[in-house]
Coordinates of C-alpha atoms and ligand atoms in Angstrom, one line a residue:
X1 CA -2.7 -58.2 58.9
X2 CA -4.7 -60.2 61.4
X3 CA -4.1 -63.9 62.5
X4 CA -7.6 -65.8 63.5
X5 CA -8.5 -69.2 63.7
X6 CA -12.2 -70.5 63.6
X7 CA -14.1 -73.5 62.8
X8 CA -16.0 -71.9 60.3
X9 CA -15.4 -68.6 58.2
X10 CA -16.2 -66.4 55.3
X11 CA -14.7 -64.4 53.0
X12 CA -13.2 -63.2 49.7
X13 CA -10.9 -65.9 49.0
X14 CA -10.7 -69.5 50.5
X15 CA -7.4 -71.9 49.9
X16 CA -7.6 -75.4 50.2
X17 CA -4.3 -78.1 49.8
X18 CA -3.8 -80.8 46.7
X19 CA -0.9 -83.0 46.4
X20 CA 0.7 -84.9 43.3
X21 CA -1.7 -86.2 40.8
X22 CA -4.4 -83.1 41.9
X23 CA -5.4 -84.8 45.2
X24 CA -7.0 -82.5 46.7
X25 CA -7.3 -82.9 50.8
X26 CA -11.0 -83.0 52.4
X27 CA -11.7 -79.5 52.9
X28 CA -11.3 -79.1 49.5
X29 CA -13.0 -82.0 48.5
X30 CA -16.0 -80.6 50.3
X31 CA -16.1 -77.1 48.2
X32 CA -15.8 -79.1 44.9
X33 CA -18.6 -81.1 46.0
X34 CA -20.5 -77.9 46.9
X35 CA -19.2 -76.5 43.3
X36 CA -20.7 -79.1 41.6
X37 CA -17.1 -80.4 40.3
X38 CA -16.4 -77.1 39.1
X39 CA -12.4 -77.3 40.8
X40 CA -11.6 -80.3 39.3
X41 CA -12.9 -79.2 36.1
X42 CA -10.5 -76.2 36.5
X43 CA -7.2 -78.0 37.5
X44 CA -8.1 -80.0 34.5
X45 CA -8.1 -77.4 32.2
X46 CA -4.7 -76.2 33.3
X47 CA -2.9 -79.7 33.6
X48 CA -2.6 -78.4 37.2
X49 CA -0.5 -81.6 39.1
X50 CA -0.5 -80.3 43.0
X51 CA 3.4 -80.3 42.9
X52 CA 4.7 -77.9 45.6
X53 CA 3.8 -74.1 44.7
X54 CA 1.4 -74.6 41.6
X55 CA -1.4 -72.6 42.3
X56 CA -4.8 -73.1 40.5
X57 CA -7.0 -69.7 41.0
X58 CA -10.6 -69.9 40.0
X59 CA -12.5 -67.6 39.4
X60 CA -16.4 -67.0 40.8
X61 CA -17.5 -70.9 40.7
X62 CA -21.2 -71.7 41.0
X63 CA -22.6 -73.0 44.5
X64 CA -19.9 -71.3 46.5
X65 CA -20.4 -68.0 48.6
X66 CA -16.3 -67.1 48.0
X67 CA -15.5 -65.1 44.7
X68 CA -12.1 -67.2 44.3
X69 CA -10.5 -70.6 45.2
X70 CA -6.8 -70.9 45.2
X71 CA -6.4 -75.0 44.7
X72 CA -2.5 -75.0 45.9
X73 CA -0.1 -77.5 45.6
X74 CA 1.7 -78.9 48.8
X75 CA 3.4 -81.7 46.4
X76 CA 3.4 -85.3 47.4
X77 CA 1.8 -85.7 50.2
X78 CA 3.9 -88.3 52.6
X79 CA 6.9 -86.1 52.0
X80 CA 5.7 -83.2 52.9
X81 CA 6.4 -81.2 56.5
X82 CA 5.7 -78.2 58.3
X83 CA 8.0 -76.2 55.9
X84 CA 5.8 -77.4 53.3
X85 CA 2.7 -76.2 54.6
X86 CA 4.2 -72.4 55.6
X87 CA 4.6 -72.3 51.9
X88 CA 1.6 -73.5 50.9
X89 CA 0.3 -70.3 53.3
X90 CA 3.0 -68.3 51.8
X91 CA 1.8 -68.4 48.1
X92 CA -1.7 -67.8 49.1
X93 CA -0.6 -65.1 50.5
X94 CA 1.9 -63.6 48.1
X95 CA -1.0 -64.1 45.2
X96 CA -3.7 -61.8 47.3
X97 CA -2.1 -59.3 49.5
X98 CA -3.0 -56.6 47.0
X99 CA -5.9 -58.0 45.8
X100 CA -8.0 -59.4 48.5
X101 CA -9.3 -58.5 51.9
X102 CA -10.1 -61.5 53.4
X103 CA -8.3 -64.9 53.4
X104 CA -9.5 -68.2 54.5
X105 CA -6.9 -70.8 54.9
X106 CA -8.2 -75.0 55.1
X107 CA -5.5 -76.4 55.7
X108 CA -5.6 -80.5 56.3
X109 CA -3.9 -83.1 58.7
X110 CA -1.1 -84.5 55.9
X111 CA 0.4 -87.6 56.9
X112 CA 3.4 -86.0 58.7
X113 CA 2.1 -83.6 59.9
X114 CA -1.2 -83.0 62.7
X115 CA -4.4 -80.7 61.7
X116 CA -3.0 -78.9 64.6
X117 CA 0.6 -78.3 63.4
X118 CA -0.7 -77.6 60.1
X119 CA -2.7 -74.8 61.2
X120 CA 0.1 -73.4 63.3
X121 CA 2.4 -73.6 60.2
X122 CA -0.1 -72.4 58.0
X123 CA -0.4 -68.8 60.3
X124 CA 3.6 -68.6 60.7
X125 CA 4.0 -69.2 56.8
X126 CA 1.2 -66.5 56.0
X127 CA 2.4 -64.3 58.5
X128 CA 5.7 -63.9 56.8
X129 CA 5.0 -63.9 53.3
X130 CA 3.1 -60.8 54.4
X131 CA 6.4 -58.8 55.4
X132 CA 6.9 -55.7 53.0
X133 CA 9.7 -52.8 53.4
X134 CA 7.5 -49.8 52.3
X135 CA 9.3 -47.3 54.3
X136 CA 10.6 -45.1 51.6
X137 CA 8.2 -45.7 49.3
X138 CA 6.0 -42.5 49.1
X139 CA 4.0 -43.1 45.8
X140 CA 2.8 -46.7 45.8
X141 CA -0.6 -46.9 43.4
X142 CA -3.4 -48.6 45.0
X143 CA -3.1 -51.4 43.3
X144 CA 0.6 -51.8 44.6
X145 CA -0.6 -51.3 48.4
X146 CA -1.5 -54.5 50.6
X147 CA -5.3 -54.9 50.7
X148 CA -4.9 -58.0 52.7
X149 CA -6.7 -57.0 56.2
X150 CA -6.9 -60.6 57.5
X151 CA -6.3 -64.5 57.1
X152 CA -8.7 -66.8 59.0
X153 CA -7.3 -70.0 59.4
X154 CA -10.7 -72.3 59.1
X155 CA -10.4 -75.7 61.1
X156 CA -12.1 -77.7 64.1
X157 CA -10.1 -78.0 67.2
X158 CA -8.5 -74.2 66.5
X159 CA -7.7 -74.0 70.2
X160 CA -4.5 -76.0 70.0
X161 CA -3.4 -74.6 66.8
X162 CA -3.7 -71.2 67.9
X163 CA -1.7 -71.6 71.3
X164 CA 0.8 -72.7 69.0
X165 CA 0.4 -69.8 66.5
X166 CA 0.5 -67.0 68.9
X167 CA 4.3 -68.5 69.9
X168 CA 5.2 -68.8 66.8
X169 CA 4.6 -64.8 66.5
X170 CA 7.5 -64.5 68.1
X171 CA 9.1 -65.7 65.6
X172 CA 7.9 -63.9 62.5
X173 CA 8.6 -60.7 64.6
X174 CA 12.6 -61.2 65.0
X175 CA 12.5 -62.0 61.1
X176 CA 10.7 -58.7 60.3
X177 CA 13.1 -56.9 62.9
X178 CA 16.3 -59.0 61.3
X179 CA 15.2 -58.5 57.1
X180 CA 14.0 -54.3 58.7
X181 CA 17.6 -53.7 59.5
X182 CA 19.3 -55.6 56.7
X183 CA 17.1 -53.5 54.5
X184 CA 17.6 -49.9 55.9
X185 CA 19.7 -47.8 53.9
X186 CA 23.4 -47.3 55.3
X187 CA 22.8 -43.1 55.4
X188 CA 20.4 -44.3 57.9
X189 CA 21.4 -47.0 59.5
X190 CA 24.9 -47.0 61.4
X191 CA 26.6 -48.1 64.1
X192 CA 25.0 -45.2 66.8
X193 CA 21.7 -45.4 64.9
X194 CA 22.0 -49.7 65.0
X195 CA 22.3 -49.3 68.7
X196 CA 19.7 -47.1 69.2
X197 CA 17.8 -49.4 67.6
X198 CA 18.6 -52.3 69.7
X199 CA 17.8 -50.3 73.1
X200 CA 14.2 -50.9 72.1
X201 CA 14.6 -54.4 73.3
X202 CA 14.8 -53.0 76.7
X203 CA 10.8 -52.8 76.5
X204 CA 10.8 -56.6 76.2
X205 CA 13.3 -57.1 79.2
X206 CA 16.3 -57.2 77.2
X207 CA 19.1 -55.9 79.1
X208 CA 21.1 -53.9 76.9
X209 CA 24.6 -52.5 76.8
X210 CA 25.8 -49.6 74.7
X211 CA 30.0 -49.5 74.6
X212 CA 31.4 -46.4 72.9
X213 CA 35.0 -45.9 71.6
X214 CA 36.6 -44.7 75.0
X215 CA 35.5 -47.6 76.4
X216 CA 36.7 -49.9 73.8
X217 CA 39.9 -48.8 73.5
X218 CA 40.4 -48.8 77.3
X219 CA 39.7 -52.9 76.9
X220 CA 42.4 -53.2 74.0
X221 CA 39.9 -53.3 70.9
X222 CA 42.5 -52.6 68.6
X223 CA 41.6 -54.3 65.3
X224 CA 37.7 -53.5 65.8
X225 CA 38.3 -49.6 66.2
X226 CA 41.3 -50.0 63.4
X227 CA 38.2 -51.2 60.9
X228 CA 36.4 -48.1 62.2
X229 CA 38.9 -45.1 61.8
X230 CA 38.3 -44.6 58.8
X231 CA 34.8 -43.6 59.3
X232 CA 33.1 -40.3 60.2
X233 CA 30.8 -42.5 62.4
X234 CA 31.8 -44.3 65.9
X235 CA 31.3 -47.2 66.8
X236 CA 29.8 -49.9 68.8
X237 CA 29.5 -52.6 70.7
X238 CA 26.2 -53.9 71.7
X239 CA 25.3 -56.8 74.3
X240 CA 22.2 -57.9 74.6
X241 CA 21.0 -60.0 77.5
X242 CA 17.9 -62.1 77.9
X243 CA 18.4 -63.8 81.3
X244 CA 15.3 -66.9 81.4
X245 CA 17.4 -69.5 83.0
X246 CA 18.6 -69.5 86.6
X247 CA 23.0 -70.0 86.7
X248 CA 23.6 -71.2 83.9
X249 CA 26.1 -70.4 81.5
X250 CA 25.1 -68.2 78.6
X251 CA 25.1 -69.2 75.0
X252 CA 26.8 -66.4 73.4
X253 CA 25.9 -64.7 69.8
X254 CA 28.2 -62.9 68.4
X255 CA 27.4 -60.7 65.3
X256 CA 29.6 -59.2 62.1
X257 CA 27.6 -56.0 62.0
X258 CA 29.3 -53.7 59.3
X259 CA 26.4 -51.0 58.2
X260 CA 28.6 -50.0 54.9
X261 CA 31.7 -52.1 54.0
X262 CA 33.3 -49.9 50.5
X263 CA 36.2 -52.0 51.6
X264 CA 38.0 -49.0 53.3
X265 CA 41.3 -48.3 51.3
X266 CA 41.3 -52.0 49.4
X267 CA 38.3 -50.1 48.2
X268 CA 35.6 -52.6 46.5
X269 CA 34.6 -52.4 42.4
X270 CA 31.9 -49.8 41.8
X271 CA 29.3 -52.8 40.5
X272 CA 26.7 -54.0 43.2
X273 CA 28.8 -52.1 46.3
X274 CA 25.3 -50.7 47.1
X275 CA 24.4 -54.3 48.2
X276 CA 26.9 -53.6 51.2
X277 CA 24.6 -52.4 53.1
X278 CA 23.5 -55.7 53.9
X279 CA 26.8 -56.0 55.4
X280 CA 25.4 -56.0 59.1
X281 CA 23.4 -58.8 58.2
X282 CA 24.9 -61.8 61.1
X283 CA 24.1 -59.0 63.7
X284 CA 20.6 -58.3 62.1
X285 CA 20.1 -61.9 63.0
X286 CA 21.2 -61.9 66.6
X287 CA 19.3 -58.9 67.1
X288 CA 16.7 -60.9 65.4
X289 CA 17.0 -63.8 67.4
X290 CA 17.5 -61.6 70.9
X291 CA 13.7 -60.3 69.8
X292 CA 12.3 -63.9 69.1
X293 CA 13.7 -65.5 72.5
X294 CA 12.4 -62.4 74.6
X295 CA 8.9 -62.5 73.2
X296 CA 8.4 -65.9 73.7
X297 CA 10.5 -65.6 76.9
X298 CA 12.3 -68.7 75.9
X299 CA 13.6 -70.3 79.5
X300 CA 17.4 -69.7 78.4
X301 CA 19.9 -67.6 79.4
X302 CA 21.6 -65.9 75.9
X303 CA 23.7 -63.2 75.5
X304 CA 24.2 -61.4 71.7
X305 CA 27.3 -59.2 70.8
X306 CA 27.3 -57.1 67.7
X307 CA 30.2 -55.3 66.5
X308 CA 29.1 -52.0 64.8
X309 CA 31.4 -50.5 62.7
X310 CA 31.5 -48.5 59.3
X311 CA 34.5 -49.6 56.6
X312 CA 35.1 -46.5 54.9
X313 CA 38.1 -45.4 53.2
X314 CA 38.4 -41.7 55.0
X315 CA 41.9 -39.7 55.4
X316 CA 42.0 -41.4 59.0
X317 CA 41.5 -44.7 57.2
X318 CA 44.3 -48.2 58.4
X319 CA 46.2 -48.9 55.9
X320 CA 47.2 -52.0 54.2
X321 CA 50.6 -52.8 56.0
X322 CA 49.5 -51.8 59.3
X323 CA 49.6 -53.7 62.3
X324 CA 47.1 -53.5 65.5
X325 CA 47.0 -55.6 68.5
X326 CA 43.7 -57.2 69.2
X327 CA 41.9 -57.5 72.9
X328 CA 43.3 -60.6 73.0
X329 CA 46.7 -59.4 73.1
X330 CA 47.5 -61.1 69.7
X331 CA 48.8 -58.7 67.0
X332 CA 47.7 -58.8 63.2
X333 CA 49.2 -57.2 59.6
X334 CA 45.9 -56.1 58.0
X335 CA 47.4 -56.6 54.4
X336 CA 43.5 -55.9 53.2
X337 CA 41.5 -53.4 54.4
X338 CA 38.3 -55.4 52.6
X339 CA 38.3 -58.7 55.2
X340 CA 37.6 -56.1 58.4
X341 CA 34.7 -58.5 59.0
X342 CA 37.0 -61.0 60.7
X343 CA 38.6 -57.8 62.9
X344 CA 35.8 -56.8 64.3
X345 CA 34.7 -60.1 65.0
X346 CA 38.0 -61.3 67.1
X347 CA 37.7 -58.3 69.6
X348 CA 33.6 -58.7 70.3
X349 CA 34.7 -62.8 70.4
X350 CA 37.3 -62.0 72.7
X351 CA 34.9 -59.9 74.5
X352 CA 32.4 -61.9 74.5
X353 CA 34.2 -64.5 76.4
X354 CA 35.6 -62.4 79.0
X355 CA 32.5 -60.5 80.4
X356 CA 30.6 -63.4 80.0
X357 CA 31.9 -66.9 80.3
X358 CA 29.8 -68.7 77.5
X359 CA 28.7 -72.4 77.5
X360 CA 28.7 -71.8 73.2
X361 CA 29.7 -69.5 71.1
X362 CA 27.7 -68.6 67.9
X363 CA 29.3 -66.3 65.3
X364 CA 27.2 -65.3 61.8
X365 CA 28.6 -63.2 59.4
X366 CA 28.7 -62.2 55.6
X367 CA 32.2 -62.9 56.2
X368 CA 33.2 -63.6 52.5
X369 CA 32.3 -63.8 48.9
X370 CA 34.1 -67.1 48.6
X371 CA 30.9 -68.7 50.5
X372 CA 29.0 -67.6 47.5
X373 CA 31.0 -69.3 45.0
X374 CA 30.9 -72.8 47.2
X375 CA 27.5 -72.0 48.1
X376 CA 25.4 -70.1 46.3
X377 CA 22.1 -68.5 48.1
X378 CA 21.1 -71.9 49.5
X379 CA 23.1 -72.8 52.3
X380 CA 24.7 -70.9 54.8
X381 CA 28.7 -72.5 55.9
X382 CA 29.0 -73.8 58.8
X383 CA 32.4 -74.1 60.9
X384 CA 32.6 -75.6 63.6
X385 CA 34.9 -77.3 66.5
X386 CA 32.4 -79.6 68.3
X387 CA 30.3 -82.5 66.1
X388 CA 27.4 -82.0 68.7
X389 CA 27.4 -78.8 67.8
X390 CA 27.3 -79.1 64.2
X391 CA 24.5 -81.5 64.1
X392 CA 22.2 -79.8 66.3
X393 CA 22.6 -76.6 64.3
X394 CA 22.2 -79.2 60.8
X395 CA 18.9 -80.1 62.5
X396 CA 17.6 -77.0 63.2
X397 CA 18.5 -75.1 60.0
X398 CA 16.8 -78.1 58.3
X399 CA 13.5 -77.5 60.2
X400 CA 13.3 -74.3 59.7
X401 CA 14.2 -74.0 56.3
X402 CA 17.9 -72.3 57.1
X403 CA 20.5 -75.4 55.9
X404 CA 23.7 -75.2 56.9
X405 CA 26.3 -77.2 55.0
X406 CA 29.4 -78.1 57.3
X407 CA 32.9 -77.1 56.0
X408 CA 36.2 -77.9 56.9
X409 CA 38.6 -76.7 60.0
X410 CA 42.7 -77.6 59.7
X411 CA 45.7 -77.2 60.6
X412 CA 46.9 -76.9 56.9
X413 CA 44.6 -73.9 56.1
X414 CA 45.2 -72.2 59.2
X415 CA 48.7 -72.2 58.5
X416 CA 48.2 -69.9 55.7
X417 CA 47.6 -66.6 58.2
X418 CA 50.8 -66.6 59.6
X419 CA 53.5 -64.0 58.6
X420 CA 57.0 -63.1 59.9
X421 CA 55.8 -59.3 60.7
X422 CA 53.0 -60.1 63.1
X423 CA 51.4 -63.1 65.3
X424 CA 48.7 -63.8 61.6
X425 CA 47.8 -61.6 59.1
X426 CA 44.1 -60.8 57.9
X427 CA 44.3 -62.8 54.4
X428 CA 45.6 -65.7 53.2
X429 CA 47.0 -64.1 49.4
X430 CA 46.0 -67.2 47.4
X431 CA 42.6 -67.3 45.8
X432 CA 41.8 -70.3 47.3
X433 CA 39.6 -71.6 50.5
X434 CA 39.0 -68.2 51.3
X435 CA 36.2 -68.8 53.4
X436 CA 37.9 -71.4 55.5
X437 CA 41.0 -69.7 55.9
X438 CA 38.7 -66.4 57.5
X439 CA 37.2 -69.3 59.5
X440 CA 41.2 -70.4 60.8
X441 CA 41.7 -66.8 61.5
X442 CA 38.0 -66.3 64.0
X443 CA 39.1 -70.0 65.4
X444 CA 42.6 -68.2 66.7
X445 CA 40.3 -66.0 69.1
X446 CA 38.1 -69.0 70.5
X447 CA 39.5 -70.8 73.5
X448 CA 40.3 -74.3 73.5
X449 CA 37.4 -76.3 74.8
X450 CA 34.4 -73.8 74.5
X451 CA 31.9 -75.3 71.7
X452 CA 31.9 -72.7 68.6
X453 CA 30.2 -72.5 65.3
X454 CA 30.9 -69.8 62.9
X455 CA 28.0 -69.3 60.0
X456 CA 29.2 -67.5 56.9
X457 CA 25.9 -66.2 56.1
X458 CA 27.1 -64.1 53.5
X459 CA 24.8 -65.9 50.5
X460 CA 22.0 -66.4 52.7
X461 CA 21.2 -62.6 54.8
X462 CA 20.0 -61.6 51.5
X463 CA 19.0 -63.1 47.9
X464 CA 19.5 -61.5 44.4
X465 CA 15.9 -61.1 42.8
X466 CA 13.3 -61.7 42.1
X467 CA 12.3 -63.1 45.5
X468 CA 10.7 -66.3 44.7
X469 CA 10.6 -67.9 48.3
X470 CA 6.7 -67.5 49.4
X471 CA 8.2 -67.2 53.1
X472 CA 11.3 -64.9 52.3
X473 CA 9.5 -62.0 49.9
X474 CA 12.0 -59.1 49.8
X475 CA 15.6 -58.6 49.8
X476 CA 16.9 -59.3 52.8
X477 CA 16.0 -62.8 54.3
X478 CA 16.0 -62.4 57.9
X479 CA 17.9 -66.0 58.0
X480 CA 19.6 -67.2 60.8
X481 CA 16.6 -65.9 63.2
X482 CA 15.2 -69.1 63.3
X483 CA 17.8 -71.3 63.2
X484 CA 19.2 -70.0 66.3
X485 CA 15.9 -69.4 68.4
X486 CA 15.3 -73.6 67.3
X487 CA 18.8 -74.6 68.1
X488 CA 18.2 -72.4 71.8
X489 CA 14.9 -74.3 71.9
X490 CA 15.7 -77.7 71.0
X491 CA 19.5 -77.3 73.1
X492 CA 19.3 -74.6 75.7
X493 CA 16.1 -74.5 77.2
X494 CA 15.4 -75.4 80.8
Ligands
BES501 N1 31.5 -58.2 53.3 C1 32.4 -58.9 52.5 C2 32.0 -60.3 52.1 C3 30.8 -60.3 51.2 C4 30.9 -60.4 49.8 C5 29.5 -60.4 51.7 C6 29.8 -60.5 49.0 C7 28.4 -60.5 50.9 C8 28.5 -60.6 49.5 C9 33.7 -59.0 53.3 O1 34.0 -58.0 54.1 C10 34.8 -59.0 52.2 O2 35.0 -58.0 51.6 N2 35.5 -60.2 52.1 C11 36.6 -60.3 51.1 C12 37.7 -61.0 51.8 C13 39.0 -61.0 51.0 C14 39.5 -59.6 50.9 C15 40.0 -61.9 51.7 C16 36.0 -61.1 49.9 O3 35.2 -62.0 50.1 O4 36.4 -60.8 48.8
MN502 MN1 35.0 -56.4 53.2
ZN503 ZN1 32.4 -57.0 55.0

C-alpha cells in the first residue's frame, strides 16, 4: 500500500474529520457544500454525533466525483491529539482495505494539533491499520484480499508533513517486524530460526551477535540453558547493536523471548496454551524497536539482548526441586518449571551488563499472568528503580498510545524469594503479588545504581479478539516498539 501526499487528489473514496455535535472540519465542509448538503443530510439520518470512531459512509452523493465519503469522527475536538487522528486514519482504513483502491485522506489542523502533524499522523495511523498476517493463509476469497493499492493524504503544504511521514515509516516497519514474529507459529519460529531472523538487521547496519550453547555455558548461563534442556531446540542469545552515538554508554534492551512456553514439567492447562506462542513477545519488541532506531538511524547508541529459549517438558527437562547457579554466580531452587521467563532473563541481564556497561537497562516481558488480572489488555506494568525513569517511559507510552501503569518495588515482597536451600527461589508460593514478586526476583540481577525498568507486557504483546483498535488490527500488537524508540528519542538522542 502506497503513502503519498498531494494538494489535490482523486479517487474512490475520500475521508474527511467531524467532531462532537457532527462538526465537520473545512475540508469536509467544502464537499458538503459541493454535495449540495447531502453529508449533513446523511449524519442526520443516522444520529451520527462525530464522537471518536463513528463512521458515517455515504454512498454515491450528487455533485461529487468520489463514489463514497467516510464522515469520521475524531470526537471533541480541543481534546483531541495525534493519537486521535492515527485513528481517525486507522478506521478509514480498516473500513476499505478490501473494498476500495484508492483512499484520499483530508485531514484538518485540530486545535492541538498542526495541518502538518495531522497529516504525518494521519499516514502513520493508515499505515498500520493496513498490517495483515496472510502468510498461511492459502485460500482467501477475493473479497477477503486487500484491494487497498494506495492512500493519498490530500493537503496544502504536503512537503512538511511528508518529511515527517517518511520517519515515521520507520516506525510502522518495527511494529510489522515486532506483531510478524509474535504471530509466527512456534513449529516455525524458535530460538535458531528467531536468530536467523534477527541477522537480517545486519542489512540496516545492525551489528549482530549470535551466542550458541557452548558459548553460554562457558559464561555460567545456568538458569537460561536449565529453561532450555528440556527442549529438542538450542538456544540463543542474540545482541543487537545500533551504534549512532559517539562514547556513550548504551541503553540496554533486554528481551524475555520464549518461542513456546507448555510450562516444561509444571506443564500448563490444555485451554488457550496455543496462545504461548506469543511467549517471545518482550523480544519481538526489542527486535522491533532495534528495526525502528536503525531505519531512522536514530543518533543513539542501543544495544538489545534476547534470550531465546523453548520451555518444553522433554525427558532432559529441570525439574521442580532443582537448583542451578546463574552467570551471576547467585544460585536458585526452580520450585516451578512455568516462571522460566524470569531465568532466562537474569542470565541475558547479567550479560547484558557485563559485555556492555549500560547507562539503562530496559527489560519487557510476558512475565506473568498476574499482570493480566491487575491489568487487563490496557496497560502494560511498569517496575522500576529510578522516578526519572518511570516518568519518561509514562510519557512516552502515553504519546504513543502504549500506557504504562507504575507498580510497586519492596523490601517486603522481595523477601518472599528467599529459601533455606538456595540464595532465592523462582516463586513466591502464595497467590498473591505475583507480578511484583517476579519483578523482586529480575531486581536481584540489576546492579545497584544502574537505572532499570522492567515492563510486564504480558496483557499488552497480544489482545484477545476481536481486534477493535483501528491501529493494532491482528493478534499480536507489536506494543512496546514505540514506546521505546520515543523514550530513545525523547531521552537518548544526541
Ligand atoms: N508466559 C507466562 C506468563 C503469561 C501468562 C503470559 C498468560 C501471557 C499470558 C509465564 O512464563 C508464566 O507461566 N508465569 C506463571 C508464573 C507462576 C508459575 C509463578 C504465571 O503467570 O502463572
Ligand atoms: Mn511460564
Ligand atoms: Zn513464559
Amino acid at each position: 500500500m502506497d503513502i503519498r501526499f498531494s494538494a489535490a487528489a482523486s479517487g474512490d473514496v475520500v475521508v474527511v474529520m467531524a467532531g462532537d455535535g457532527a462538526a465537520l472540519t473545512p475540508a469536509g465542509e467544502a464537499l458538503d457544500k459541493a454535495a449540495n448538503g447531502r453529508l449533513t443530510k446523511a449524519m442526520a439520518a443516522m444520529r451520527f454525533t462525530g464522537a471518536a470512531g463513528q463512521v458515517a459512509d455515504i454512498l454515491a452523493p450528487e455533485g461529487l466525483e468520489f463514489a463514497r465519503v467516510l464522515v469520521i469522527g475524531v470526537g471533541k475536538f480541543e481534546s483531541a491529539d495525534g493519537l486521535a487522528v492515527e485513528r481517525w486514519a486507522g478506521h478509514a482504513v480498516k473500513r476499505t482495505l478490501t473494498s476500495a483502491e484508492k483512499l484520499v485522506l483530508q485531514p484538518d489542523a485540530l486545535p492541538g494539533v498542526s495541518k502538518a502533524d495531522a497529516g504525518a499522523h494521519a499516514a502513520l495511523g493508515a499505515r498500520l491499520a493496513s498490517y495483515r498476517f496472510d502468510t498461511y493463509r492459502t485460500k482467501l476469497k477475493p473479497e477477503q484480499k486487500p484491494t487497498l493499492a494506495s492512500v493519498d493524504i490530500a493537503m496544502d503544504g504536503a512537503a512538511a508533513a511528508r518529511a515527517r511521514a517518511d520517519k515515521d515509516a520507520a516506525i510502522a516497519e518495527g511494529v510489522f517486524f515486532a506483531r510478524d514474529l509474535v504471530s509466527e507459529p512456534p513449529n516455525l519460529l524458535y530460538p535458531e530460526s528467531f536468530a536467523e531472523r534477527l541477522r537480517d538487521l545486519e542489512t540496516l547496519g545492525v551489528e549482530v551477535e549470535v551466542l550458541e550453547p557452548a558459548t553460554m555455558e562457558k559464561l555460567g548461563m545456568g538458569a537460561l540453558l536449565g529453561v532450555a534442556q528440556g527442549s529438542a531446540r538450542p538456544a540463543r542469545l542474540v545482541t543487537m547493536f545500533w551504534k549512532g552515538a559517539k562514547n556513550a554508554k548504551p541503553i540496554a534492551l533486554v528481551g524475555k523471548g520464549v518461542t513456546f512456553d507448555t510450562g516444561g514439567i509444571s506443564l500448563k492447562p490444555p485451554a488457550g496454551m496455543d496462545e504461548m506462542k506469543g511467549d517471545m513477545g518482550g523480544a519481538a519488541a526489542v527486535a522491533g524497536a532495534m528495526k525502528a532506531v536503525a531505519l531512522r538511524k536514530a543518533k543513539a547508541n542501543v544495544v538489545g539482548v534476547v534470550a531465546l529459549v523453548e520451555n518444553m517438558p522433554g525427558a532432559n527437562a529441570q525439574r521442580p526441586g532443582d537448583i542451578v547457579t546463574t552467570m551471576s554466580g547467585q544460585t536458585i531452587e526452580v520450585l516451578n518449571t512455568d516462571a522460566e521467563g524470569r531465568l532466562i532473563l537474569c542470565d541475558a541481564l547479567t550479560y547484558a551488563q557485563d559485555k556492555f556497561s549500560p547507562s539503562t537497562i530496559i527489560d519487557l516481558a510476558t512475565l506473568t499472568g498476574a499482570i493480566i488480572v491487575a491489568l487487563g489488555h490496557e496497560n502494560a506494568g511498569l517496575f522500576c528503580n529510578d522516578d526519572d525513569l518511570a516518568h519518561a517511559l509514562q510519557q512516552a507510552g502515553q504519546a504513543e498510545g502504549e500506557p504504562v501503569w507504575r507498580m510497586p518495588l519492596d523490601a517486603g515482597y522481595d523477601k518472599q524469594i528467599d529459601t533455606p536451600n538456595a540464595d532465592m527461589k523462582n516463586i513466591s508460593g502464595k497467590p498473591a503479588g505475583g507480578s511484583i514478586v517476579a519483578a523482586q526476583f529480575l531486581k536481584r540481577f540489576v546492579k545497584d545504581g544502574t537505572p532499570w525498568a522492567h515492563l510486564d507486557i504480558a496483557g499488552t504483546a497480544w489482545k484477545p479478539g476481536p481486534y477493535e483498535d483501528p491501529l493494532s488490527p491482528a493478534w499480536a500488537t507489536g506494543y512496546g516498539v514505540r514506546l521505546l524508540n520515543r523514550l530513545i528519542a525523547n531521552k537518548f538522542e544526541d
